[in-house]
Coordinates of C-alpha atoms and ligand atoms in Angstrom, one line a residue:
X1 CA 137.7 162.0 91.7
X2 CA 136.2 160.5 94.7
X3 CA 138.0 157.1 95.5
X4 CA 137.5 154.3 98.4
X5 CA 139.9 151.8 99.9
X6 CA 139.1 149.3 102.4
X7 CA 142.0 147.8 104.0
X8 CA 141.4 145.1 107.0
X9 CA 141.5 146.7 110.6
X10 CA 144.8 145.8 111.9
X11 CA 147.1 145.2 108.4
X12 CA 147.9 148.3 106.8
X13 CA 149.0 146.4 103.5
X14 CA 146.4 144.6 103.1
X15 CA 144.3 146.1 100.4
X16 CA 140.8 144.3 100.2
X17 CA 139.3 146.6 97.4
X18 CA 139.8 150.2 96.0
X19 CA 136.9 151.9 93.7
X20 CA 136.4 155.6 92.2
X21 CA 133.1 154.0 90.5
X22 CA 130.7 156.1 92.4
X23 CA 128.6 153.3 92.4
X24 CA 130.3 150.8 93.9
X25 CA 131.6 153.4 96.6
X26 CA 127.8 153.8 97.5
X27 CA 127.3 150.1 97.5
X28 CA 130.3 149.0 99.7
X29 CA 129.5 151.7 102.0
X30 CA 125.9 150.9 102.2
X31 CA 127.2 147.4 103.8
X32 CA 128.4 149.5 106.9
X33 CA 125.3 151.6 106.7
X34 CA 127.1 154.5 105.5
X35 CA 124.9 157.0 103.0
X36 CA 127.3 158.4 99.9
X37 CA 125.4 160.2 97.4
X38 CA 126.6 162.4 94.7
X39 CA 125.1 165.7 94.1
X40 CA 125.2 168.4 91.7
X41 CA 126.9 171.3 93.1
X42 CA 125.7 174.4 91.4
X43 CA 127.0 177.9 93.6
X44 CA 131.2 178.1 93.6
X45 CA 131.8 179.0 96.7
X46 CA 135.7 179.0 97.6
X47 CA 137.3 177.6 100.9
X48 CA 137.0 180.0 104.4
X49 CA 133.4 181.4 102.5
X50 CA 131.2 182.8 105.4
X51 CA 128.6 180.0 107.1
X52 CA 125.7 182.1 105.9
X53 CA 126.5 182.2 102.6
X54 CA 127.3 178.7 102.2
X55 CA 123.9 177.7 104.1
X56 CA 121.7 180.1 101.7
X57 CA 123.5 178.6 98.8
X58 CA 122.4 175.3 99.8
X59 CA 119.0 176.4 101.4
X60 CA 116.5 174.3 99.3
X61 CA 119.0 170.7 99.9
X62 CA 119.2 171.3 103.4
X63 CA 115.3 172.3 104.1
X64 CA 114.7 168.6 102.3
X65 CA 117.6 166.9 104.3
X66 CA 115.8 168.0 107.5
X67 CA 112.5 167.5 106.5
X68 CA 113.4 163.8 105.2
X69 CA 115.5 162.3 107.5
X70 CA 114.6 164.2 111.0
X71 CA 118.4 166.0 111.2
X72 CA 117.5 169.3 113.6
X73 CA 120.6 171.5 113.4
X74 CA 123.4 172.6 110.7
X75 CA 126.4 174.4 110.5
X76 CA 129.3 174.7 108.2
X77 CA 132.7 173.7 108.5
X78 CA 134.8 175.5 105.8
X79 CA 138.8 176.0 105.7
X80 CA 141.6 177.5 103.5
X81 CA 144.6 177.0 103.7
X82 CA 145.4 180.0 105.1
X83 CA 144.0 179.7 108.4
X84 CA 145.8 180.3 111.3
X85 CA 145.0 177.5 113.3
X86 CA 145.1 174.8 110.5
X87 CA 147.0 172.6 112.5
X88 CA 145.4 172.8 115.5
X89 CA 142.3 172.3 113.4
X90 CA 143.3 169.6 111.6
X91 CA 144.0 167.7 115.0
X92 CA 140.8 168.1 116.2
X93 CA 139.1 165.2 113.9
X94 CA 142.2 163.4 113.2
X95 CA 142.2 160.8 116.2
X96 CA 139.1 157.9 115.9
X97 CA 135.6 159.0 117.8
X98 CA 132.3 158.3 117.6
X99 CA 129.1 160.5 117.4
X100 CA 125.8 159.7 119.2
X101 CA 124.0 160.9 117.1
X102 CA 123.9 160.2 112.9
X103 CA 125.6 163.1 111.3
X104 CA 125.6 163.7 107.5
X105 CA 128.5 165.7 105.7
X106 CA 128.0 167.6 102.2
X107 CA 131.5 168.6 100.3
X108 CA 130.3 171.9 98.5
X109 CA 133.8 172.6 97.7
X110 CA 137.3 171.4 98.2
X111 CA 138.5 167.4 99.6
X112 CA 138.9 165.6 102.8
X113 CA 139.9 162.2 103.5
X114 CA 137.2 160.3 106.0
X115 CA 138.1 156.9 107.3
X116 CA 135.4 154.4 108.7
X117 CA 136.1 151.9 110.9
X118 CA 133.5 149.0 110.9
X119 CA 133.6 145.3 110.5
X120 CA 137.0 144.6 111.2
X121 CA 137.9 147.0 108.5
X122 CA 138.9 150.8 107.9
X123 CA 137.4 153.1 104.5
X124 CA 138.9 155.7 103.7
X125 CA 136.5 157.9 101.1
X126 CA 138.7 160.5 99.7
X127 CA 135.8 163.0 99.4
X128 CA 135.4 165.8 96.8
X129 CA 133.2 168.3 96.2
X130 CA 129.8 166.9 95.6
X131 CA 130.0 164.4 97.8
X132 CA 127.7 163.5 100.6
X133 CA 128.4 160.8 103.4
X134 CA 127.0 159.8 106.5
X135 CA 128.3 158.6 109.9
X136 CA 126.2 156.2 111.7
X137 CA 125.8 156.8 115.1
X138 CA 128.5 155.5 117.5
X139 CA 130.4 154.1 114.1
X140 CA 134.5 155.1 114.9
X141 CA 135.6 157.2 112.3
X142 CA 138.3 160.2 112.2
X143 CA 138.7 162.7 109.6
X144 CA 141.8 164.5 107.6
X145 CA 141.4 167.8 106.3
X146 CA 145.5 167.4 105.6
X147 CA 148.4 169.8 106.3
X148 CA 146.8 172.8 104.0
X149 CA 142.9 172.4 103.8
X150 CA 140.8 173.7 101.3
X151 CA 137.0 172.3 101.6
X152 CA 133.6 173.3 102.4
X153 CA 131.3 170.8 103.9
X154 CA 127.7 171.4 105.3
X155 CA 127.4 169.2 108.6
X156 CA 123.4 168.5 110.1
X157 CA 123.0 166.6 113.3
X158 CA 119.7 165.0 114.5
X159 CA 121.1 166.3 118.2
X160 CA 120.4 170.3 118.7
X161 CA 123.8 170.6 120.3
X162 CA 125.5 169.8 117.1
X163 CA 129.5 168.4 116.9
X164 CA 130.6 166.2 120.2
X165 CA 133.2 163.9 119.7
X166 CA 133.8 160.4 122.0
X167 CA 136.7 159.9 121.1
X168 CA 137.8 156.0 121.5
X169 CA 141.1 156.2 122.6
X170 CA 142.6 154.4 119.7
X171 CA 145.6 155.3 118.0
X172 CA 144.8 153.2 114.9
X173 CA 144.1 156.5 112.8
X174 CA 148.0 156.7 112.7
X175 CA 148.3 153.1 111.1
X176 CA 146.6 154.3 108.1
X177 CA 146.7 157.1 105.0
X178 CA 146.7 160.7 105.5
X179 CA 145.9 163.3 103.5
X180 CA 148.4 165.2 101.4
X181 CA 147.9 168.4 99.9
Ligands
LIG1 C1 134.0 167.3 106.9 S1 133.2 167.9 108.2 C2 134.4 168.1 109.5 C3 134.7 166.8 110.2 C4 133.7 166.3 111.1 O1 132.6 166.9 111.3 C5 133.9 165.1 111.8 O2 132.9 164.6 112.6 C6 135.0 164.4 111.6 O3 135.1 163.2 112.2
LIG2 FE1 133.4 162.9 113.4
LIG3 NI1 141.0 142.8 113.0

């Protein structure tokens, strides 16, 4: 089950509003200009599947995404929790950065917790499989795969050379919820 909470920017304890109505997920992130959409999932692919497999699972959804909205590149992020470098991994998305570029994210399989910062607040959308969100350009966000992953998620960029990460130089992402699993 997909859930939000939005929590005000500098008090952890202060829960402004927590949803797992789809719905009202897509409509309180549409107020930061954040995309969620949920979409039927129809391969089972299982955490660490190959990026090729994934992508021609997912050919027809992707083709549309780029044809739609512009986005020029894909590639697939997709952990077990087996991997060797899950921690170092994890680490990678777990402090607050910004993209230049709008980036969507597609959960075929598996969770991961993404947090939003925007309007003096922070969203955290535990994301399941299904699920697809969007990051604004230059909106600070940071991501937690948690201590054993297990996910799939389909990643398209408007910018040809894909992932780079600004990061802000915040530690606010420590204030708030991480993922357990
Ligand atoms: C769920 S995709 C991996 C995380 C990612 O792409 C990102 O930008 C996290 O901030
Ligand atoms: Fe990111
Ligand atoms: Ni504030």
């Amino acid at each position: 089950m997909s859930i939000i909470r939005i929590y005000t920017d500098h008090d952890t304890t202060n829960l402004l509003f927590t949803s797992d109505n789809s719905s009202k997920i897509q409509a309180r992130l549409a107020e930061i200009g954040v995309r969620f959409e949920q979409w039927q999932t129809g391969s089972d692919l299982s955490a660490g599947a190959q990026a090729e497999e994934v992508i021609s699972a997912y050919r027809k959804d992707i083709d549309r995404l780029m044809q739609e909205d512009g986005y020029q590149t894909v590639d697939v992020v997709s952990l077990s929790a087996d991997h060797p470098q899950k921690a170092e991994l994890r680490q990678k998305f777990l402090s607050e950065h910004t993209h230049s570029e709008d980036e969507v994210r597609f959960f075929v399989a598996g969770e991961g917790l993404f947090t939003l910062h925007a309007d003096n607040k922070v969203f955290e959308v535990l994301c399941q499989k299904g699920d697809l969100i969007s990051v604004p350009a230059n909106t600070p966000h940071w991501f937690d795969m948690g201590p054993n992953p297990g996910f799939i998620a389909i990643r398209l960029f408007n910018n040809p050379d894909g992932w780079v990460a600004n990061f802000t130089g915040s530690d606010i992402a420590e204030r708030f919820n991480r993922l357990e699993n």
